[in-house]
Amino acid sequence: MKTINAVKFVFPAVPENERTARAVVSAFLVQLDPTVEELADIRTAVSEAVTNAIVHGYRNSKGDIELHIKLLENREVYLRIKDRGCGIENVEQAMQPLFTTAPEEERAGLGFAVMESFMDKLQVKSNPGVGTTVIMRKKLGSPLCRNK
């Protein structure tokens, strides 16, 4: 599918940057004139992916998160959130609702389920000791009609 526009944003994996990632996504997607609901869905999914990278990928260590946003033809949004953290041993298990690697922190284990519910497609690639890449896609509806 043809890329219309793209941006890549790399930032330190610290909790404060989760909201920065949401803001970057919002600002970039404005050019597609998404609905409030579409934007909220995407922001929530990005928030979950970035939080997973911070909390689970870089547990007790430092690193960067890479956020790549592409606007594809036919109003499809492609998002890739990548970390070079500890990785996930069993992706299938990790994607099960209520599974968490941090029960002592009272984590709900719903991150991937939330991403999946708000996006049209979700793919998770991970290798222990190498990191995790989350790829999400969402097709936006027709642009809103504007009175001029």
Phi, psi and omega in degrees: 000138185288135176273127179271321180200156181206156175212147177234133184229124179245132184212154178296144181279073175237147185308325182298335183276354175297315180287332175295318178299318178298319181294319179297315179299313180301312182298320182289323183282349180306326182297342177267354181054056180289160174288164177301319180295315179300314180296318178297318179300312182293316179300320179295315180297317178297318179302315179296316181295316180293318178298318177301316180298317181292309187285316186259318183293318183247034179310118178058027176214174181248155177176182181248156173244138179250124178246118180243125180241130175234139171259115182262164178302160181062031173061035176261136180255130178245129179232135175231122178245120187232136172235164176242044182271213188285343180078175182240127180292315184230094183299317181302316178294317182297334181276355178287133178304139178078358174281133177216148175264001182228058181296333179293342179262011180055044177279143184279337181072034182245006185305307181292324179297320178295314179302314182296323183287332183264346183244161178281325181221142176223130176227135179236125177241134181205148174225128177305133180080355182246320180132184185227141174236126177250125178243127181230148177225146176212130176266126179274153177288183179299147179298150180293143176285137181240136172279131182246000000 
